[in-house]
Coordinates of C-alpha atoms and ligand atoms in Angstrom, one line a residue:
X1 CA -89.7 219.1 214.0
X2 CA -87.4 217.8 211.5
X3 CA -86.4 221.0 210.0
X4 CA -84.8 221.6 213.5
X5 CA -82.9 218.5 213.8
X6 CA -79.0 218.8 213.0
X7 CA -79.7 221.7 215.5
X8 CA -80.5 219.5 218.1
X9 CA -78.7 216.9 217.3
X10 CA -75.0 219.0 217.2
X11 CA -76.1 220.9 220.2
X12 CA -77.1 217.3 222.4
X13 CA -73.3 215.7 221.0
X14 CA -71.8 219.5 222.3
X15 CA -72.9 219.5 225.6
X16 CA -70.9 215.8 225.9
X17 CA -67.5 217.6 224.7
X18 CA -67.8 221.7 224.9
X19 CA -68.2 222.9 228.8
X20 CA -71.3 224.2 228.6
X21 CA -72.0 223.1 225.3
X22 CA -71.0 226.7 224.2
X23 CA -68.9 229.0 225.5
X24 CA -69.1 232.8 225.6
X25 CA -71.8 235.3 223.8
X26 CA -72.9 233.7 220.5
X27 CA -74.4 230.9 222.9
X28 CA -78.4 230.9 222.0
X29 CA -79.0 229.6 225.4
X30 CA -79.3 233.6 226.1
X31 CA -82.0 233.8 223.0
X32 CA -85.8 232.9 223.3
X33 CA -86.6 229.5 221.6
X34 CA -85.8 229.3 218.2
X35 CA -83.0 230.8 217.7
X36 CA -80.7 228.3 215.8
X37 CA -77.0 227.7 217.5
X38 CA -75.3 226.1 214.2
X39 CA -75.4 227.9 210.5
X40 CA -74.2 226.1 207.6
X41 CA -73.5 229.5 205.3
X42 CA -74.2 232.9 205.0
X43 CA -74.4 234.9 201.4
X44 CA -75.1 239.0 201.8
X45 CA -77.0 239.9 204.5
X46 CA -78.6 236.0 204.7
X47 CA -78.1 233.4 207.0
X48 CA -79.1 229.6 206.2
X49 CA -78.9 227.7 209.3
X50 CA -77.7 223.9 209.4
X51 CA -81.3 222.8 209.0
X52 CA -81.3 224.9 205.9
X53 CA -83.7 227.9 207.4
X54 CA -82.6 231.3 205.9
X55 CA -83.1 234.2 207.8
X56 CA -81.9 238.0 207.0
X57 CA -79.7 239.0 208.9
X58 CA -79.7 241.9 211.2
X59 CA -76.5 241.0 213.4
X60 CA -73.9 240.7 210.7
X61 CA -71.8 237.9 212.9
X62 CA -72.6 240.3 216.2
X63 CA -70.6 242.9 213.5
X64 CA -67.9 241.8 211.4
X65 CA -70.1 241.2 208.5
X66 CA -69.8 245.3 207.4
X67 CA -70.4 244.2 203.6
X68 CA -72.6 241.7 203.6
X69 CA -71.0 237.6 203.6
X70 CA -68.8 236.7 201.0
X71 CA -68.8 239.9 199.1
X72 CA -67.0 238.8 196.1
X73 CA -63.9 241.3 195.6
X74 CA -63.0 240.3 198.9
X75 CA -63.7 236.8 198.8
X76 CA -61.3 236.9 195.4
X77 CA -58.1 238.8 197.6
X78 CA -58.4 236.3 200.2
X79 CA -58.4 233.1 197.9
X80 CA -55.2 234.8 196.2
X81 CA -53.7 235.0 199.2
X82 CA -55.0 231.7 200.5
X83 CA -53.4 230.0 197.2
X84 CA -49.9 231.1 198.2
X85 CA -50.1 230.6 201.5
X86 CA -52.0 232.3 204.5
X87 CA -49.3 231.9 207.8
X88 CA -45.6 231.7 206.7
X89 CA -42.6 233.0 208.8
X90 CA -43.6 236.3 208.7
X91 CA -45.9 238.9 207.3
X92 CA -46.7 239.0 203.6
X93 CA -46.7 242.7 202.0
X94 CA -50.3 243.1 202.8
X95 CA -49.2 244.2 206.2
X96 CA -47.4 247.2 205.2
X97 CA -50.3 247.8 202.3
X98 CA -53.2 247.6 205.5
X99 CA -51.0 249.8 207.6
X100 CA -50.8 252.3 205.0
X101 CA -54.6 252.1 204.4
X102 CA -55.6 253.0 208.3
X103 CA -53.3 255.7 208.6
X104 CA -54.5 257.1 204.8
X105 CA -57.9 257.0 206.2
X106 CA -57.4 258.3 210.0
X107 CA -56.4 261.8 210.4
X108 CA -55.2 261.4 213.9
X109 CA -53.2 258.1 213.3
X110 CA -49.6 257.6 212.3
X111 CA -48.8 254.1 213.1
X112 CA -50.8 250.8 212.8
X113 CA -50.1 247.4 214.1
X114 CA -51.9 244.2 213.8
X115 CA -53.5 241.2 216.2
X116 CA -56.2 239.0 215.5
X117 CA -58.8 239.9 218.2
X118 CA -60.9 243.1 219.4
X119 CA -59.4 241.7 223.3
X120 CA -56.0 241.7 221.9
X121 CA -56.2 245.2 220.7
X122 CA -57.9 247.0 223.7
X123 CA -55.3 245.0 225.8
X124 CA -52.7 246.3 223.5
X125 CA -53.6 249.9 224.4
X126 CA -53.9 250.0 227.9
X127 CA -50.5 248.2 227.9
X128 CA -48.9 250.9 225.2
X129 CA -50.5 253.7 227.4
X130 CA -48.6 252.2 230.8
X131 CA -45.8 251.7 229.1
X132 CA -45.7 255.8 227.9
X133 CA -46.7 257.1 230.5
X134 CA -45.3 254.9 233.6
X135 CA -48.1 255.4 235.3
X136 CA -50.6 252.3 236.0
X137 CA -54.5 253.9 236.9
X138 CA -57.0 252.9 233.8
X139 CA -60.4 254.1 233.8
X140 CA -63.0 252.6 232.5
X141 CA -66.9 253.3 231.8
X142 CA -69.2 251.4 234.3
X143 CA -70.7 248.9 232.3
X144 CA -68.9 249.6 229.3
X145 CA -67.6 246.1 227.5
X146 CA -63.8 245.9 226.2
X147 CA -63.0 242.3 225.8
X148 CA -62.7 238.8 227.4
X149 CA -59.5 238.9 229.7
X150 CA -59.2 239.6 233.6
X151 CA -58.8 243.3 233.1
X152 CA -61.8 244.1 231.2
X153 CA -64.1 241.1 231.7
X154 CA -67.6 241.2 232.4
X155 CA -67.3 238.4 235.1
X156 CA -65.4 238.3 238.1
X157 CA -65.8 234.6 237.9
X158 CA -61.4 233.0 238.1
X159 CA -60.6 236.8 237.9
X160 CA -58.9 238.0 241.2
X161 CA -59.0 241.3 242.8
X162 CA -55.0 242.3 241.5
X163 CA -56.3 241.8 238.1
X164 CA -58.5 244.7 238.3
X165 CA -56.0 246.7 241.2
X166 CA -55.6 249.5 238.7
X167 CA -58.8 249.9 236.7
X168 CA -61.4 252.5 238.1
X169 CA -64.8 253.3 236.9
X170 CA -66.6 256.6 235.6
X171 CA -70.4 256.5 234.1
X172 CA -70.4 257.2 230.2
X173 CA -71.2 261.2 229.7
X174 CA -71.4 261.7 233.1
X175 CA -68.2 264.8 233.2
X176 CA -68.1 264.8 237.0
X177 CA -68.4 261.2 237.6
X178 CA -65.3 260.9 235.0
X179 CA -62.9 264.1 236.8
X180 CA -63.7 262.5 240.0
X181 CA -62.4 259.0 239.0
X182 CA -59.1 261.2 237.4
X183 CA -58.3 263.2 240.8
X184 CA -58.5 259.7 242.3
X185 CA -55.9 258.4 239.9
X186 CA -54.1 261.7 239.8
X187 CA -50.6 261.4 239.7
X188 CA -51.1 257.5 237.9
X189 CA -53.8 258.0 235.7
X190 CA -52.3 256.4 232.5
X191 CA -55.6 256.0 230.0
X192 CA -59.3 256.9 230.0
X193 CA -61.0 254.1 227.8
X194 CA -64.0 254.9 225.4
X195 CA -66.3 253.6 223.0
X196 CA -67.1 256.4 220.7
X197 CA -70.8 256.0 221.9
X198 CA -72.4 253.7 225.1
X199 CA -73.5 250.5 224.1
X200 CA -74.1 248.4 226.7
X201 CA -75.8 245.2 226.7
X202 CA -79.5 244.9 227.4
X203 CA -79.3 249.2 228.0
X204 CA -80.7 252.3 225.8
X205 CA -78.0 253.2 224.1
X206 CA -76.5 256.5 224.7
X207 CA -74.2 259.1 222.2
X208 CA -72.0 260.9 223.6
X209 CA -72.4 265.0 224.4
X210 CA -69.8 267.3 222.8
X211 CA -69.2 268.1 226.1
X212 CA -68.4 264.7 227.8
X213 CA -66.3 263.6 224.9
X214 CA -64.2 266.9 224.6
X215 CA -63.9 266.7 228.4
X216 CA -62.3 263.1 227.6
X217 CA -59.7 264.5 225.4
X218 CA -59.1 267.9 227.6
X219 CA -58.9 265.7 230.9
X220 CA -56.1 263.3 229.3
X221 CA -54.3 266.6 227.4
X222 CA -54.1 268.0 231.7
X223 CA -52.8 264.7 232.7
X224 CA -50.8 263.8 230.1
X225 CA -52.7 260.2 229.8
X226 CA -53.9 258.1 226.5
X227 CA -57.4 258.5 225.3
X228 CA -57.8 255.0 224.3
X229 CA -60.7 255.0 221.8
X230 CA -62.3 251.5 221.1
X231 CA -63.5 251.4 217.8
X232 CA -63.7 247.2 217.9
X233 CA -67.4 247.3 217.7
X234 CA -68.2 251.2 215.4
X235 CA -65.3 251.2 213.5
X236 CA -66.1 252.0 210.2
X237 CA -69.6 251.6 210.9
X238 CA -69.8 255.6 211.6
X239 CA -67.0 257.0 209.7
X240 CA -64.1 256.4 207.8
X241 CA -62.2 258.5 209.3
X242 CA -62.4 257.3 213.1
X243 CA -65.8 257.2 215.1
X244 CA -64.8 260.7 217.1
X245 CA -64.1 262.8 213.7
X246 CA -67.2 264.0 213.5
X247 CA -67.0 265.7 217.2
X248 CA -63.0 267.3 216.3
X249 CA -61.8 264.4 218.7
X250 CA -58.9 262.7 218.2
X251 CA -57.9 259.8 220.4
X252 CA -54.6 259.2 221.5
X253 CA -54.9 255.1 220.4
X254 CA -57.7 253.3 219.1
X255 CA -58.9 249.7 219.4
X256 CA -60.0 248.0 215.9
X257 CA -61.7 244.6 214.8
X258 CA -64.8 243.0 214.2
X259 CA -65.5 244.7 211.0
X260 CA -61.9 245.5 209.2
X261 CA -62.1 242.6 207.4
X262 CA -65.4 241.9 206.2
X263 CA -65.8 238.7 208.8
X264 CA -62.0 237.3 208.8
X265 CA -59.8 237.5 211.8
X266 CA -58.2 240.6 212.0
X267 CA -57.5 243.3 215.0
X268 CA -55.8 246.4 215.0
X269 CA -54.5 249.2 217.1
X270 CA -53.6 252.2 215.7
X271 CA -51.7 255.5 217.3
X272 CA -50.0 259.0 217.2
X273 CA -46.4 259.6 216.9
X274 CA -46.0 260.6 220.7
X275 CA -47.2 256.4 221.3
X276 CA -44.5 255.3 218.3
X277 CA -41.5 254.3 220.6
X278 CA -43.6 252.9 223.2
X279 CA -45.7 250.7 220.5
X280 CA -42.0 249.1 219.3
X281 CA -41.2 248.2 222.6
X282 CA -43.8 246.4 224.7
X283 CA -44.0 242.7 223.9
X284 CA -47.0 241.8 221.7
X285 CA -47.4 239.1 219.3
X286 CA -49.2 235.9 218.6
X287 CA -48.7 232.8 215.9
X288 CA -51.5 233.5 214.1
X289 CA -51.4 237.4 213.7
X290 CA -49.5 238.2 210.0
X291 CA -52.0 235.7 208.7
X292 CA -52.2 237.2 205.1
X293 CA -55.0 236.3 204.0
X294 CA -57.2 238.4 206.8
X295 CA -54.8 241.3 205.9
X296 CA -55.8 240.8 202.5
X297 CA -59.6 241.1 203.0
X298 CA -59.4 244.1 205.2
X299 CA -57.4 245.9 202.3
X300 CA -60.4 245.2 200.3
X301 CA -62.6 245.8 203.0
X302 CA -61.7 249.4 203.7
X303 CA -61.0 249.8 199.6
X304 CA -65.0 248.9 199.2
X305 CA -66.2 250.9 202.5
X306 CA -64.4 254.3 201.3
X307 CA -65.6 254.0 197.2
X308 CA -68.8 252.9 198.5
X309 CA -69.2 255.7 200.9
X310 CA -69.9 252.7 203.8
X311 CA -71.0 254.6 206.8
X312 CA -73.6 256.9 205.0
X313 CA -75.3 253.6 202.8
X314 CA -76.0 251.9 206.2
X315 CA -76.9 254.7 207.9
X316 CA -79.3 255.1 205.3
X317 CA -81.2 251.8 205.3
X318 CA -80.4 251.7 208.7
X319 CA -82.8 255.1 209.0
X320 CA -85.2 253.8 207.1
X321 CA -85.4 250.2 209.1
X322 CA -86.0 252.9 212.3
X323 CA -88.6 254.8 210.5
X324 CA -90.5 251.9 209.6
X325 CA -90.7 250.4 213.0
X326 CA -91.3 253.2 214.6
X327 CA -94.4 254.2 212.2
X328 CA -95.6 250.5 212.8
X329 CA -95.5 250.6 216.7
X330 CA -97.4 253.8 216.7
X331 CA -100.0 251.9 214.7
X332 CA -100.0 248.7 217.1
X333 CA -99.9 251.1 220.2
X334 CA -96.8 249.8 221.2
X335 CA -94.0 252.3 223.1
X336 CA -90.6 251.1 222.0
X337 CA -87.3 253.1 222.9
X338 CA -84.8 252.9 219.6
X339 CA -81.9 253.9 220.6
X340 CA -78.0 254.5 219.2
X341 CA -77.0 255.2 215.5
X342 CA -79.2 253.8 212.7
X343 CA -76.5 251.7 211.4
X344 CA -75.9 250.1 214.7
X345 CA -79.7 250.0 216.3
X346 CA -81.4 248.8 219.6
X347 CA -84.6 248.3 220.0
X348 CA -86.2 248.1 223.6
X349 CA -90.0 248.2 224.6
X350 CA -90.9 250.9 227.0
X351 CA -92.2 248.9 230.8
X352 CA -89.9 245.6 229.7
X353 CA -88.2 245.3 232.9
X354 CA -88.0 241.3 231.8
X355 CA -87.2 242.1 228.2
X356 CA -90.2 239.6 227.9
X357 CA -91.8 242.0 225.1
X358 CA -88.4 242.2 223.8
X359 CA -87.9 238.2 223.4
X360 CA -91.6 237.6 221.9
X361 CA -90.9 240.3 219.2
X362 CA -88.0 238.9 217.9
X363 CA -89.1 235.2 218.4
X364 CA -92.0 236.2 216.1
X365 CA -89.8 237.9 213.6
X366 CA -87.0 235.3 213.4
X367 CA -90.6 232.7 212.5
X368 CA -91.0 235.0 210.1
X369 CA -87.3 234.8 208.5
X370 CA -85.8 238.2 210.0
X371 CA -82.9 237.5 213.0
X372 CA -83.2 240.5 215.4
X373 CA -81.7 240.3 218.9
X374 CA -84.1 241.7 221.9
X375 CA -80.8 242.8 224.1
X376 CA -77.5 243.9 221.9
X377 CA -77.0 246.3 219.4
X378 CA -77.7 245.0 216.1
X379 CA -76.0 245.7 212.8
X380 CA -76.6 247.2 209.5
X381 CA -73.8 246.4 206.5
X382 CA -73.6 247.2 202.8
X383 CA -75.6 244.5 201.4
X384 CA -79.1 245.3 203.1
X385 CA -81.2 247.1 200.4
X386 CA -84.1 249.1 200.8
X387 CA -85.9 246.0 199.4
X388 CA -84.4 243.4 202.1
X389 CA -85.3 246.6 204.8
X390 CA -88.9 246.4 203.2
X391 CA -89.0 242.7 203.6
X392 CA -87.9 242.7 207.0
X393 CA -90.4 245.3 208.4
X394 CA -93.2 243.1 206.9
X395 CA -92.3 241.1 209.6
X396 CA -91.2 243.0 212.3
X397 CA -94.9 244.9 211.7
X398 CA -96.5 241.3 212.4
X399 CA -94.4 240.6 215.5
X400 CA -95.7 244.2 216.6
X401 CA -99.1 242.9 216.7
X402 CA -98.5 240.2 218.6
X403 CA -97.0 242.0 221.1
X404 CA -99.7 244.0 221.1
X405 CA -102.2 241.4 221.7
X406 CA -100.1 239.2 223.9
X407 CA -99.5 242.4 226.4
X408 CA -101.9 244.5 225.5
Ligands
LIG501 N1 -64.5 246.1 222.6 C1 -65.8 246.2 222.2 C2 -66.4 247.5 222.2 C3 -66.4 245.1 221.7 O1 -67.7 245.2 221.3 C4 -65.8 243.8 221.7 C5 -66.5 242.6 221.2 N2 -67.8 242.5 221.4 C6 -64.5 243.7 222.2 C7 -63.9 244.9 222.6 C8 -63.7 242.4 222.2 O2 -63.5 241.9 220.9 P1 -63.3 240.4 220.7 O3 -64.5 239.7 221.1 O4 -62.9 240.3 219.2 O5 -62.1 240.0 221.6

């Protein structure tokens, strides 16, 4: 297939020079066939791949793509920026501008500081809430994903038992599972870490009970620990004001990146007073992290999300994506199990132990222009329309029939 050959062609040359010929979770070798490795540009919410396919796009760069790519008042704040100079000596004024924004927009945060990646930041937290509280016991939903260090990584693979000494596990919602895993830390317990709802790979997602996450914040208030919130993968997908506001729970610290700067590289962490003096003392930094020209875009970024009323626009097509497929698979006799917010959606097939159902659908879909993945969340952002949803469930309704057929 020529249409597929700079694919093929970049990925044979990778696997001479790049271990694996790709590391980590954007490899497609975890995809069914057809899924491109290399894109040459993205524009909204469309992808063109290198051998010039375009696809729309339902995983927004696995997130940071909140308002579709290059969305032009940001793309205009970064080339500003970029004409001056992007990484000088030290921070440009966008830094104190962004911290400003996060703590204008989060009601429970009074301090912001900035890294470049989601890892940095939840690492960042569980180090500000040691260094607080003196205490060293972190626990940490079963399953739950956090970043790509020893701590927190999904593989044990060149990670050694100390690394993980202090980290215990509790099961997301589960209340007793999580004050059993406290009494066991009692007397060290320094943070309980949370995403503001369960999204584990390849599992139903799962939001959290009023109960379970008030039972977070009341356990942490008794044992005087952090409620380290990690927003890298919600944030500002949900709400403007922090991923918890909407229950009355305010975290203690939260974890920010992917989407705070419409695609560039940008993490933050951001905290209450009572974190303040810890936050200026522990030793965080990196070469690349007062980069102004991400700090620029996630000014804009934020600007755009709050005038534009973000969260409630992709929650909206995101509903209507939901409603579509749903109507569709009732017509094709096919169970599926949608699962999280709209704006951030799953989509499983009921008795797909394999995920086999899972892969054809979306194969089927991405020949039919529409990239879906069969196993992670996806993502909505500000440039899908109710048109592009329309166009996309054209497909997805075909890819339903196949399913049906092929499986019966
Ligand atoms: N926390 C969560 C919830 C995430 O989804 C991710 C990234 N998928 C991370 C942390 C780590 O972020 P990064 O890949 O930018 O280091």
């Amino acid at each position: 297939n020529v249409r597929e050959h700079r694919d093929v062609e970049l990925r044979r040359r990778a696997e001479r020079v790049i271990p694996g010929g790709m590391s980590g979770h954007l490899n497609v070798k975890g995809l069914p066939e057809g899924y491109p490795q290399y894109f040459r540009s993205g524009d909204g919410c469309r992808l063109t791949d290198v051998d010039g396919r375009i696809y729309l796009d339902f995983m927004c760069s696995w997130g940071p793509n909140i308002l579709g790519h290059r969305h032009p008042e940001v793309e205009a704040a970064v080339r500003t920026q970029l004409d001056l100079g992007d990484c000088l000596n030290g921070p440009t004024p966008h830094l104190v501008d962004l911290a400003e924004c996060f703590v204008d927009l989060l009601p429970g945060a009074h301090w912001a500081m900035f890294q470049k990646n989601g890892t940095d930041a939840t690492t960042t937290c569980v180090t500000l809430a040691r260094a607080r509280t003196k205490r060293r016991k972190v626990l940490v939903a079963a399953g739950a994903y956090h970043g790509a260090v020893p701590w927190c990584s999904p593989s044990l693979i060149g990670v050694t038992a100390e690394d993980r000494a202090h980290i215990d596990t509790y099961v997301y919602n589960d209340i007793e599972s999580l004050e059993a895993a406290a009494k066991a830390a009692s007397g060290d317990l320094a943070a309980v870490i949370v995403s503001p709802f369960r999204h584990d790979f390849g599992v139903e997602q799962e939001l959290p009970t009023p109960e379970f996450a008030s039972r977070v914040r009341s356990l942490c208030d008794e044992a005087d620990a952090a409620l380290i919130l990690d927003e890298v993968r919600c944030g500002f997908r949900l709400s403007m004001k922090g991923s918890w506001s909407v229950l009355g729970i305010e975290p203690d610290l939260s974890s920010w990146s992917k989407a705070i700067a419409n695609g560039y590289p940008l993490a933050a962490v951001t905290g209450t007073d009572a974190y303040r003096e810890a936050a200026s003392q522990i030793y965080v930094t990196g070469s690349f992290w007062c980069g102004g020209a991400a700090m620029a875009a996630a000014v804009a970024t934020l600007r755009i999300l709050k005038r534009e009323d973000g969260p409630e626009k992709m929650r909206s097509v995101g509903q209507r994506f939901r409603d579509g497929i749903d109507a569709q698979a009732e017509r094709h006799g096919v169970i599926l199990r949608n699962s999280g917010p709209p704006q951030m959606p799953l989509i499983l097939f009921q008795d797909d132990p394999d995920y086999a159902k899972g892969a054809r659908f979306t194969q089927e879909t991405l020949a039919r222009g529409v990239y879906l993945h069969y196993k992670h969340n996806m993502f909505l952002s500000l440039a899908h329309t109710e048109a592009d949803i329309d166009e996309a469930l054209r497909a997805t309704d075909a890819a339903l029939g196949v399913v049906a057929r092929e499986f019966g």
